[in-house]
Coordinates of C-alpha atoms and ligand atoms in Angstrom, one line a residue:
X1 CA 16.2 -2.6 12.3
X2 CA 15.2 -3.7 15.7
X3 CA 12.0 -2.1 17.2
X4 CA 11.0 -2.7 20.8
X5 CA 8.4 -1.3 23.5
X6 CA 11.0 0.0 26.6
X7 CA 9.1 0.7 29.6
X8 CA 12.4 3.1 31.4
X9 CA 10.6 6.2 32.2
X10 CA 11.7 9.9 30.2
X11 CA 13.3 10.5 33.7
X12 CA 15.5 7.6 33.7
X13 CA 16.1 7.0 30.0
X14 CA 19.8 7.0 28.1
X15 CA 19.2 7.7 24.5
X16 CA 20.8 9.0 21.4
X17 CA 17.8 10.7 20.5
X18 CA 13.9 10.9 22.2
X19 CA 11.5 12.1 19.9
X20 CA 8.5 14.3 21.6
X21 CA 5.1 15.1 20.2
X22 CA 3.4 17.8 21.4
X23 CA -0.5 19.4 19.7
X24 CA -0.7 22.8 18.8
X25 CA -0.6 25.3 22.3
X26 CA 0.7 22.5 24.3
X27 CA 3.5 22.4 26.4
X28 CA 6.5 20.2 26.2
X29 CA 8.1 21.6 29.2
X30 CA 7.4 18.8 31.7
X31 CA 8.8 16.2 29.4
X32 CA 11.3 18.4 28.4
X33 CA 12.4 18.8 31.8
X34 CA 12.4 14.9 32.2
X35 CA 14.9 14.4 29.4
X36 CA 17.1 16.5 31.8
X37 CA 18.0 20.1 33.0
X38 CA 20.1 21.3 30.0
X39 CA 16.2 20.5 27.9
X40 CA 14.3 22.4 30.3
X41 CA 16.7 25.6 29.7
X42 CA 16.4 24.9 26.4
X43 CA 13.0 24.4 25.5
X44 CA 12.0 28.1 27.3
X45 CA 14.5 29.8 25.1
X46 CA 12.1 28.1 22.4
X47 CA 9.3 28.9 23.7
X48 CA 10.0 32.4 24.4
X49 CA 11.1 32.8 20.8
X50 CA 7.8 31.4 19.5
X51 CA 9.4 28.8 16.9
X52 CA 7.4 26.2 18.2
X53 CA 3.8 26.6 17.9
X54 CA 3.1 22.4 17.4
X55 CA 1.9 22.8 13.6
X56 CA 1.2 19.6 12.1
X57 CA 4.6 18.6 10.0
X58 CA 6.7 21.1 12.6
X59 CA 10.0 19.5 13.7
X60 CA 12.6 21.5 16.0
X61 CA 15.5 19.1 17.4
X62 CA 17.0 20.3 21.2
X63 CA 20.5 19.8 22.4
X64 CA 20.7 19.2 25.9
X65 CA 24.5 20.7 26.5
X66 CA 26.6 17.5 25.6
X67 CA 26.3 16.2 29.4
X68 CA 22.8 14.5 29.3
X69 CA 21.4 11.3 29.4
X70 CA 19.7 12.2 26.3
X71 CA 22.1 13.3 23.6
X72 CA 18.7 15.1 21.5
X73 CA 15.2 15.9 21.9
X74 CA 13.1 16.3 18.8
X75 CA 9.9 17.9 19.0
X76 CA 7.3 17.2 16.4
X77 CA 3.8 19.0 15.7
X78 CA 1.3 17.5 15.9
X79 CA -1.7 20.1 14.8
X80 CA -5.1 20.6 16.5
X81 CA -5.5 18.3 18.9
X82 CA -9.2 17.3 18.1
X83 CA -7.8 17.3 14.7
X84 CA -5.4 14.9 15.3
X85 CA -5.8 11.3 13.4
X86 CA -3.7 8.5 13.5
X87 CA -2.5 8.9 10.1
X88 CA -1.3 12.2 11.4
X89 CA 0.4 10.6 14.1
X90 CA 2.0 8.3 11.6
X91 CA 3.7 10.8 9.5
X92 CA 4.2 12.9 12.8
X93 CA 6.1 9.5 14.0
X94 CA 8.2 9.4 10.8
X95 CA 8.7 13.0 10.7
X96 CA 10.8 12.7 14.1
X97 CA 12.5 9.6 13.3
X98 CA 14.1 11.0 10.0
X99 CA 15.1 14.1 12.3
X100 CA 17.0 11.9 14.6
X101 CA 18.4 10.2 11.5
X102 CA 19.6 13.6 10.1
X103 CA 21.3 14.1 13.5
X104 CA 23.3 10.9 13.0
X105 CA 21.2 9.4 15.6
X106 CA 21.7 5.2 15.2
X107 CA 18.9 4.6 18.0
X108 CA 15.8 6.6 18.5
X109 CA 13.1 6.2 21.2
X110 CA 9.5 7.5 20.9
X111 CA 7.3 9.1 23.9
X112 CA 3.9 8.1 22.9
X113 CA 1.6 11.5 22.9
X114 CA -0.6 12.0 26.1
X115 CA -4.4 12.3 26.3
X116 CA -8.0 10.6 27.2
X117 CA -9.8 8.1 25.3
X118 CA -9.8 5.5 22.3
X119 CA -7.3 7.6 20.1
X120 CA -5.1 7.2 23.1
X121 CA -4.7 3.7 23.9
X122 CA -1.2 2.3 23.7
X123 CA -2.2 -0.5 21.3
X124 CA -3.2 2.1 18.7
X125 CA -0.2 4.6 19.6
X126 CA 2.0 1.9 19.6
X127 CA 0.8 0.4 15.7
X128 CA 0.9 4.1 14.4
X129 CA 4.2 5.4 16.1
X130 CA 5.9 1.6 14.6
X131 CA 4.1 1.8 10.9
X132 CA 4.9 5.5 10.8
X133 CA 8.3 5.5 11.1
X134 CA 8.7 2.5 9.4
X135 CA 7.3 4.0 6.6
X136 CA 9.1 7.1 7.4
X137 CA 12.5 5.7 7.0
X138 CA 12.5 3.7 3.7
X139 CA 14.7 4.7 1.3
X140 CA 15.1 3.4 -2.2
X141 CA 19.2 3.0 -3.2
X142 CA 19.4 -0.2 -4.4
X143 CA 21.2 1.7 -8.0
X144 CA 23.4 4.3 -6.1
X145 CA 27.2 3.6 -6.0
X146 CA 27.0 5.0 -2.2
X147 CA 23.9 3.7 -0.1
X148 CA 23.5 6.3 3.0
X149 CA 25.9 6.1 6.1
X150 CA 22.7 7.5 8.7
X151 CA 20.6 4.4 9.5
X152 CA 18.7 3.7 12.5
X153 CA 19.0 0.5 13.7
X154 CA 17.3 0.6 16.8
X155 CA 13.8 2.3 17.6
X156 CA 12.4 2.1 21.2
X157 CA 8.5 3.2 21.8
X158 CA 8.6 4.2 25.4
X159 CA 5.6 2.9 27.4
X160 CA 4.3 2.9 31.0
X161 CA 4.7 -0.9 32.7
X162 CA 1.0 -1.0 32.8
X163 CA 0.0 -0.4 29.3
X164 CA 3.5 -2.2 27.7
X165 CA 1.8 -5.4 26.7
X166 CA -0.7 -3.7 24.9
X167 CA 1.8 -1.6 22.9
X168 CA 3.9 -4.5 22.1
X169 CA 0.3 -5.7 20.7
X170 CA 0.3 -2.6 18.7
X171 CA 3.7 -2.5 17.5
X172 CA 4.0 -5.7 16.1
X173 CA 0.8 -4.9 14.2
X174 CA 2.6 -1.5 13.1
X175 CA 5.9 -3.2 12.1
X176 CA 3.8 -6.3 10.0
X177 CA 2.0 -3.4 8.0
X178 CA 4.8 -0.9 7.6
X179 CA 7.1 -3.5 6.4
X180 CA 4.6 -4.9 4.0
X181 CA 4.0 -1.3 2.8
X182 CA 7.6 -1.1 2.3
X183 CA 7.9 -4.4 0.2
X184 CA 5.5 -3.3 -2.1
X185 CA 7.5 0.1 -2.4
X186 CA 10.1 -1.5 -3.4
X187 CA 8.5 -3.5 -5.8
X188 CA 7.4 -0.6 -7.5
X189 CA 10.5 1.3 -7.4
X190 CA 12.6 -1.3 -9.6
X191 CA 12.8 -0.3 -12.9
X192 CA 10.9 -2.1 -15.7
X193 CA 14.1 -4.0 -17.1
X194 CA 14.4 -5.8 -13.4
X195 CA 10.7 -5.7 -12.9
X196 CA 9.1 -8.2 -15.2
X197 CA 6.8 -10.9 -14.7
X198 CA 9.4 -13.2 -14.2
X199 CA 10.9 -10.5 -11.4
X200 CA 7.7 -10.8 -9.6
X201 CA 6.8 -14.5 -9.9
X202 CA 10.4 -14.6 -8.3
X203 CA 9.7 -12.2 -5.5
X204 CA 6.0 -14.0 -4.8
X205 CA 8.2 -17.5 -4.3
X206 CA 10.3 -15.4 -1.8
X207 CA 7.3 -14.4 -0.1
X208 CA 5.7 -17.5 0.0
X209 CA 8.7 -19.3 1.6
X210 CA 9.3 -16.5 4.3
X211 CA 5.7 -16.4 5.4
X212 CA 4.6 -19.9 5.1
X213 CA 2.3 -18.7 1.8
X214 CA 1.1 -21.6 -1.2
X215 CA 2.0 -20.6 -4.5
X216 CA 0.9 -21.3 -7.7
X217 CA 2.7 -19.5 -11.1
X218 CA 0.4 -19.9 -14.2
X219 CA 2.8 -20.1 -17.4
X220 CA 1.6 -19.1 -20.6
X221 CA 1.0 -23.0 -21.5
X222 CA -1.2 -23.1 -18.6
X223 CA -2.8 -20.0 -19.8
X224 CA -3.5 -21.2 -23.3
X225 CA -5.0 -24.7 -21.9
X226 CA -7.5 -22.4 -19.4
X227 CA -8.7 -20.3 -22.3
X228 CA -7.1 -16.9 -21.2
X229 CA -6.9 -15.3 -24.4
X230 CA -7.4 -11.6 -23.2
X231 CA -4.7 -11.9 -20.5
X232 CA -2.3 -13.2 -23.3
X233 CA -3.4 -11.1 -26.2
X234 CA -2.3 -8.0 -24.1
X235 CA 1.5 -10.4 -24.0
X236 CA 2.0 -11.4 -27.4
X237 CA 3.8 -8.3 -28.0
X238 CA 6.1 -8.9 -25.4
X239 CA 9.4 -11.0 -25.3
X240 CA 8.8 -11.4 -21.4
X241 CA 6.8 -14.4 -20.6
X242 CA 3.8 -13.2 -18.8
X243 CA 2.5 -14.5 -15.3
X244 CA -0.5 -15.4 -13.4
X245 CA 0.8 -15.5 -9.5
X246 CA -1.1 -17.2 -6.7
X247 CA -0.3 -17.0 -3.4
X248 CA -2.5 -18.5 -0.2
X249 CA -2.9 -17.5 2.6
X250 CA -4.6 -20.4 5.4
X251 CA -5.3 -19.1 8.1
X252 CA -4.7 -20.8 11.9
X253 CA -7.3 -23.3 13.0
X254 CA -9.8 -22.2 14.9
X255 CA -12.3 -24.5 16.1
X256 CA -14.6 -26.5 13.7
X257 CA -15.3 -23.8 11.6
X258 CA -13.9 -23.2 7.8
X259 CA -12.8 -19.8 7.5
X260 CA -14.1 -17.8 4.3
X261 CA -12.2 -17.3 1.3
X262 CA -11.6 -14.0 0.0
X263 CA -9.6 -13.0 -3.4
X264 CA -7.4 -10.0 -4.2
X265 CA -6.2 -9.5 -7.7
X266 CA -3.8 -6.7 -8.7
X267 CA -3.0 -5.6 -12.1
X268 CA 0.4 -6.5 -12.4
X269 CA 1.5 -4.5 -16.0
X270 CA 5.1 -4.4 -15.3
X271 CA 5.3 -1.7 -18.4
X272 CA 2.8 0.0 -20.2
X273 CA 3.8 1.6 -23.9
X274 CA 0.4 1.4 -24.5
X275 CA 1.3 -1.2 -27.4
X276 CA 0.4 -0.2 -30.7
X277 CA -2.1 2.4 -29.4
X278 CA 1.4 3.8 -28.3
X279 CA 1.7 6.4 -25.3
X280 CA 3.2 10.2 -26.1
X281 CA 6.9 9.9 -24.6
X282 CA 6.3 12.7 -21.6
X283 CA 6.1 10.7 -18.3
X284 CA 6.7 7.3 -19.9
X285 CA 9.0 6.0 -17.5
X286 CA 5.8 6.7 -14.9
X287 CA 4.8 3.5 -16.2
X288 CA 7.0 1.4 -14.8
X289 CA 4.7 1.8 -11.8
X290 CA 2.1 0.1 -13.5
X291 CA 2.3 -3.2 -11.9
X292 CA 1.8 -1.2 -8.5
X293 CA -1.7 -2.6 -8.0
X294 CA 0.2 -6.3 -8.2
X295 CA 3.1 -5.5 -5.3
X296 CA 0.0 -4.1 -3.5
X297 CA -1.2 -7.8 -3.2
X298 CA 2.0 -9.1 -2.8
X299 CA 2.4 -7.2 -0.2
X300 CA -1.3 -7.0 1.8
X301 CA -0.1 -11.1 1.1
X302 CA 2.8 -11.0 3.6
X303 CA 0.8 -8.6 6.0
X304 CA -2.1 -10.8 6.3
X305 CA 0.7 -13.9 7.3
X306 CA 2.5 -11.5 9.5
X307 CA -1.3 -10.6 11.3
X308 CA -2.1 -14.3 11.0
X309 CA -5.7 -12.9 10.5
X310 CA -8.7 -15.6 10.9
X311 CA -9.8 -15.3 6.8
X312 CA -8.7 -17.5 4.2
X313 CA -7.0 -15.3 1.5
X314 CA -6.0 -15.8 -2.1
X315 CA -4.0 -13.2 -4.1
X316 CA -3.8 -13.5 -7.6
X317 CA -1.1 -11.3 -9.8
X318 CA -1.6 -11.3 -13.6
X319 CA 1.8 -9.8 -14.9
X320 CA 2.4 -8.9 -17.9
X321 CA 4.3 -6.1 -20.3
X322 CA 2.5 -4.4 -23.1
X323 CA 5.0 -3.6 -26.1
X324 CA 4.1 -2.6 -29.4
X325 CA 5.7 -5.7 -31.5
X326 CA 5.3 -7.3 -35.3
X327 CA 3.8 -9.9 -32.8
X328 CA 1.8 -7.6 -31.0
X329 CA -2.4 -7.0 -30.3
X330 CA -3.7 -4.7 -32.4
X331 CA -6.9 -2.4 -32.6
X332 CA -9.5 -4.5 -34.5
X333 CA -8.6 -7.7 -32.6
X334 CA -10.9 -9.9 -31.0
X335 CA -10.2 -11.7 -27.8
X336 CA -12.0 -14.7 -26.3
X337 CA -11.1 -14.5 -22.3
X338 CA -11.4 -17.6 -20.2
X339 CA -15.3 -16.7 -19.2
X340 CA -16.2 -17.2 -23.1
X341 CA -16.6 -13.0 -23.3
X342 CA -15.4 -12.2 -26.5
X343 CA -13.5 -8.7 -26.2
X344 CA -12.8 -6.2 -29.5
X345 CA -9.5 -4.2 -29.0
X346 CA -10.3 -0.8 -29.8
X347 CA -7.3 0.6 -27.8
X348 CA -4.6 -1.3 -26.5
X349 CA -3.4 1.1 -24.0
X350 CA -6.6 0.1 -22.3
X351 CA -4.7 -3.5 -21.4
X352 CA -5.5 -3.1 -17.6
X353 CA -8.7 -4.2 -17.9
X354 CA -7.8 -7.5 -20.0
X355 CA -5.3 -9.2 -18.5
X356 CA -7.4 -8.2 -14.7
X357 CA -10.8 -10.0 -16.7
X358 CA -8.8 -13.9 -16.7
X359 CA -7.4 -12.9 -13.1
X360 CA -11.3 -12.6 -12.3
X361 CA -12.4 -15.0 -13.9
X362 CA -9.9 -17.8 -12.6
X363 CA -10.9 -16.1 -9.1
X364 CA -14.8 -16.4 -9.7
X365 CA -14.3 -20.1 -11.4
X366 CA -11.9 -22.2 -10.5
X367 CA -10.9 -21.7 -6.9
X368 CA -12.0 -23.9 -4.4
X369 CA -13.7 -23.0 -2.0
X370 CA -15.5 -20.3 -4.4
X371 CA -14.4 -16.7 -2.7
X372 CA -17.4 -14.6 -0.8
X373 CA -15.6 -11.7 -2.0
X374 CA -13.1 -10.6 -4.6
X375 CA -11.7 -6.7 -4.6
X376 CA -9.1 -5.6 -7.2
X377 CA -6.4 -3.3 -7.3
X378 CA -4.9 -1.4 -10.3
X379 CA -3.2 1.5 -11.9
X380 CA -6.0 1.5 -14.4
X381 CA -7.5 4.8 -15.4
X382 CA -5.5 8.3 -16.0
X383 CA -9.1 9.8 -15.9
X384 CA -9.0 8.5 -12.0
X385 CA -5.8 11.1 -11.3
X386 CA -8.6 13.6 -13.2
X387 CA -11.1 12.7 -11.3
X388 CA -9.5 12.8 -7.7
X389 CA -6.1 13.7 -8.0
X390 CA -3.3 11.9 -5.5
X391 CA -6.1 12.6 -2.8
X392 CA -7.9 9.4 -3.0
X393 CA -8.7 6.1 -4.5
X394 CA -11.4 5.8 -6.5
X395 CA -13.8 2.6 -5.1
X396 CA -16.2 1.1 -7.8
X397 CA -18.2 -1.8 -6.5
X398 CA -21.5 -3.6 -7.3
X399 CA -22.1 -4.6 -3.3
X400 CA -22.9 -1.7 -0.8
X401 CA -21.9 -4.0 1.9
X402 CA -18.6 -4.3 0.6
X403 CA -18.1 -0.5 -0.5
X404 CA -18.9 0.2 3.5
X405 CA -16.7 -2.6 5.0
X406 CA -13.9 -1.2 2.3
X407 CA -14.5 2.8 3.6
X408 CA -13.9 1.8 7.3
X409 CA -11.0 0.0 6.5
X410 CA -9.6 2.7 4.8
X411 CA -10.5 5.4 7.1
X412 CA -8.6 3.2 10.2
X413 CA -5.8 2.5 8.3
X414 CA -5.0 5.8 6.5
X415 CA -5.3 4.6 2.5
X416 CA -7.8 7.0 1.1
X417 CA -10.9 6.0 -1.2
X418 CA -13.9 7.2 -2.6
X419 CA -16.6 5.6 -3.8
X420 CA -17.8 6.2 -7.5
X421 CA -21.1 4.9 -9.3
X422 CA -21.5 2.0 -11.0
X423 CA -25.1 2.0 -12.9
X424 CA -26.4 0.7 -17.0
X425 CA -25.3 4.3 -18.0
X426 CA -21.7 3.2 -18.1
X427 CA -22.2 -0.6 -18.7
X428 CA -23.9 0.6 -21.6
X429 CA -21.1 2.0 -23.5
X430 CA -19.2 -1.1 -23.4
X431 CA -21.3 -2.4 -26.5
X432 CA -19.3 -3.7 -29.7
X433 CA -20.6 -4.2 -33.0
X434 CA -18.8 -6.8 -33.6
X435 CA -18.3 -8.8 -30.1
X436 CA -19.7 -9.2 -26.9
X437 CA -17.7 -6.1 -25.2
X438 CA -15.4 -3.5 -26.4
X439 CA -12.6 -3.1 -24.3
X440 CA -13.3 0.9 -24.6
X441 CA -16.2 3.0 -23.4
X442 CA -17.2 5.9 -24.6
X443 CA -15.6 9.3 -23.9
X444 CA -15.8 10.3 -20.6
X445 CA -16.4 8.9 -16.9
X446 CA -13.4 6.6 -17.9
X447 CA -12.5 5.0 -14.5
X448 CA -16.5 3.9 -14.7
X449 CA -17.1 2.3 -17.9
X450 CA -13.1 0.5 -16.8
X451 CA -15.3 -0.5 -13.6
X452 CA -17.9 -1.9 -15.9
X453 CA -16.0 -3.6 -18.0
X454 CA -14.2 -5.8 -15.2
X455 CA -17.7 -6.4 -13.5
X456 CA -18.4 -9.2 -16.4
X457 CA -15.6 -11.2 -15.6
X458 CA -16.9 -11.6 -11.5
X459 CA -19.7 -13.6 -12.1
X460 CA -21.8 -13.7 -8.9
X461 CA -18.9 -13.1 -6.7
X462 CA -19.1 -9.7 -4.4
X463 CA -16.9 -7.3 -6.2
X464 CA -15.1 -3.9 -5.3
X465 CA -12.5 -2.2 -7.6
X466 CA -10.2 0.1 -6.5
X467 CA -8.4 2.2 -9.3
X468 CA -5.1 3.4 -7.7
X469 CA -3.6 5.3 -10.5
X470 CA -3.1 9.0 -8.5
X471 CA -2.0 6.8 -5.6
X472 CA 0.3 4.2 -6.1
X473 CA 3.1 6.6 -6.6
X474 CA 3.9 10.1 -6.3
X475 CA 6.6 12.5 -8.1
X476 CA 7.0 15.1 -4.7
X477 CA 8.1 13.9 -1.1
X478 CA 4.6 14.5 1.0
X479 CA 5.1 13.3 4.1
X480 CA 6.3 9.6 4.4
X481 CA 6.1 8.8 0.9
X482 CA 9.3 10.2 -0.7
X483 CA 9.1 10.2 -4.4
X484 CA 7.8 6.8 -5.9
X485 CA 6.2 3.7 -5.1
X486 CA 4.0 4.7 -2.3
X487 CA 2.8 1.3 -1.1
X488 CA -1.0 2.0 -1.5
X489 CA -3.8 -0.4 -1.1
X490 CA -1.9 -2.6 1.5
X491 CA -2.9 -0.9 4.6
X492 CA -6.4 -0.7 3.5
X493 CA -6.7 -4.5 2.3
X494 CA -4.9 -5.8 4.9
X495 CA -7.4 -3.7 7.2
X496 CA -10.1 -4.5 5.3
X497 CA -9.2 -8.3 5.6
X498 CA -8.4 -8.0 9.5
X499 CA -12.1 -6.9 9.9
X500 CA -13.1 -9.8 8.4
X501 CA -11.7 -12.4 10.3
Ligands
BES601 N1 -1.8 2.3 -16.9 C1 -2.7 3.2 -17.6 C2 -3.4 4.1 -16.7 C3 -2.6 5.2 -16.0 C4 -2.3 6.3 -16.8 C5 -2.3 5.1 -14.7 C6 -1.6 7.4 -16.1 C7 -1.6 6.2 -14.1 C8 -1.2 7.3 -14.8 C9 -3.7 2.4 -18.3 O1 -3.3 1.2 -18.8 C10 -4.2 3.2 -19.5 O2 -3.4 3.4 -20.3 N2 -5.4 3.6 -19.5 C11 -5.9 4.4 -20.5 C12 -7.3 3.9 -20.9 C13 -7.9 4.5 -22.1 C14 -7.1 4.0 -23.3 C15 -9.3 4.1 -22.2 C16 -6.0 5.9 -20.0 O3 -6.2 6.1 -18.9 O4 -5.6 6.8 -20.8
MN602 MN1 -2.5 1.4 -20.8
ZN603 ZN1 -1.8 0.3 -17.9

């Protein structure tokens, strides 16, 4: 799909389709009336019938008589005005490109919404309106006999000469992060049998090589020699070799001074039974999407070469399946991970946390230079969806500086977290009779003691968790996310990352 910044104005434009967004008690009629007379007719019959009020989520598409430069005008709501955010404006933007796509529409242009101040500038229209309906349009068929005949190919953002260098600024910012977003939604939506460890070690190489990323795969051998017994006790049950991926990012040159290095680590758990703790069957195939905090990195990986941001960056995948197996971890066990913390199983289905503790600890240890910050990403609680539902992240760190730079990231780029505590009460319950942790708290406050229980593998390292589990996919189309993978935590990381270099 090509996406460009056009700076024809309304008035002189030819188009398939022009999508306009108007706030709630607005009115369209002087654009309308630029996209011809036929659209000026038009949009009084609607007005006059009320069906337009500008409702956030509204779309009404206009046909402009067959003899107009414009062949369809789609009108989008986009709410209260002083309402308005540019997450809004994102699904608004997606909402009107899969209108135009339902019209058959192979080329769609976008007239950036009008108003005063810092929402309005045509950098930040320009990112939202591109990651929008980037994100807007993505569609998931790579099983179905018939892959779908409407496709866009061409999306225009329409901008005034004066301000068209600063939207190309902001669409090529948009198009980096909605692409990324996408990759990692695809990631997730491939089935466990194509999904393995192997799968994404595969994908990581592609990566690499497209965006100019080093990359390391840790084999099990390699595992064994660095001590990561917890990472491999959750494997030993599976007949898929298990992964540690690690891709860098180096960032341009700037001057004499060495950029920090940051870590990401994402659970990678490409399916969860729940081993010999087994899962009930309702909702098992969910699991497939348990390696969602993994394509997360993978993909806030390719955004942060595609942003060619100023930090250093290292993202680190442990993959892995768990499978209940003659050869598989059991309650009772003990584990020894690479840190020398000596772990008794008392569930496996609580394997998140293992195979993320030798991800840490490789992170807090062994790279070079040591990182000033490490954040995680994972699918790791079910008490998390209890907790907050498929409204926000829940963000467990042991730094308040990094908890704040983490909110403002996610508040700019429309991945929503909440911080949770982190105090003794939960470390607490993470004490084993018979080892130096148990891998299970007690009941209740789940997502916390999980928190906890990854905190020993950081070291002194800044650390920030965010558990993903109502996020990373959803079962009902809200918005742009159809059902699936949504691609969460890469807008926020790659944010987050941005505002640190
Ligand atoms: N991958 C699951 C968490 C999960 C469950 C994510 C449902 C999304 C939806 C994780 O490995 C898990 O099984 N966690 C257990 C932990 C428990 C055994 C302490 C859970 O949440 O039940
Ligand atoms: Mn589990
Ligand atoms: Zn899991």
């Amino acid at each position: 799909m090509e996406i460009h910044v056009v700076e024809t104005a309304l008035g002189r434009l030819k188009a398939a389709a022009v999508v306009l967004f108007a706030a709630q008690g607005e009115s369209l009629r002087k654009r309308a009336s630029a996209c011809g007379q036929g659209y000026r007719e038009a949009l009084e019959t609607l007005e006059s019938s009320k069906s337009f009020s500008g409702e956030a989520g509204q779309v009404r598409t206009l046909t402009g008589g067959g003899k107009e430069r414009i062949a369809r005008v789609v009108l989008v709501g986009l709410g209260k005005r002083a309402k308005l955010t540019h997450e809004g404006l994102r699904h608004a933007a997606g909402a009107g490109v899969r209108a135009a796509r339902e019209l058959g529409a192979r080329e769609v242009a976008l007239a950036m919404p009008e108003g005063k101040g810092a929402f309005y500038r045509a950098e930040t229209l320009a990112e939202s309106l591109t990651e929008g309906s980037v994100v807007g349009l993505y569609r998931f068929e790579n099983y179905k006999r018939k892959s779908a005949e409407d496709v866009i190919e061409r999306i225009s953002v329409l901008a005034a000469p004066a301000q068209a260098k600063a939207a190309r600024r902001g669409l090529k910012e948009g198009r980096v992060l909605g692409e990324a977003v996408c990759f990692a939604r695809q990631l997730g939506n491939e089935p466990g049998n194509v999904a393995t460890p192997t799968f994404l070690a595969t994908e990581a190489a592609r990566i690499a090589e497209a965006h100019g990323l080093g990359l390391q795969v840790l084999e099990e051998d390699d595992m064994r020699a660095l001590g990561m017994g917890s990472l491999l006790g959750v494997s030993q049950g599976s007949s898929e070799p298990a992964k540690l991926i690690i891709l860098t990012y180096e960032p341009p040159a700037r001057g004499k001074k060495r950029p920090e290095t940051v870590a990401i680590v994402g659970k990678g758990l490409t399916f969860d039974t729940g081993g010999i703790s087994i899962k009930p069957a309702a909702k098992l195939e969910d699991m497939k999407f348990d390696m969602c905090g993994g394509a997360a990195v993978l993909g806030a990986m390719q955004a942060v070469a595609g942003l060619q941001i100023g930090v250093r960056v290292v993202g680190l995948v442990p993959a892995s399946e768990n499978m209940p197996d003659a050869a598989a971890y059991k309650p009772g066990d003990i584990l020894r991970a690479m840190n020398g913390t000596t772990i008794e199983i008392r569930n496996t289905d609580a394997e998140g946390r293992l195979i993320l503790a030798d991800a840490l600890a490789y992170a807090t240890s062994k790279l070079k230079p040591k990182p000033k910050a490490i954040v995680d990403l994972a699918t790791l609680t079910g008490a998390c969806v209890v907790a907050l539902g498929d409204g926000h992240a829940g963000l467990v760190s042991n730094t308040d500086g990094l908890a704040a730079e983490l909110l403002a990231a996610s508040a700019e780029s429309g991945d929503a977290i909440w911080r949770l505590p982190l105090t003794d009460t939960y470390r607490a319950q993470l004490e084993s009779p018979y080892a130096d942790l148990s891998n299970l708290g007690s009941p209740g406050a789940g997502t916390l003691t999980a928190a906890a229980f990854l905190e020993n593998f950081t070291g002194d390292v800044p650390w920030a968790h965010l558990d993903i589990a109502g996020m990373a996919w959803t079962a009902k189309k809200s918005g742009n996310f159809l059902v699936g993978a949504t691609g969460f935590g890469v807008r926020v990381i790659a944010r987050w990352l941005q505002s640190r270099g």
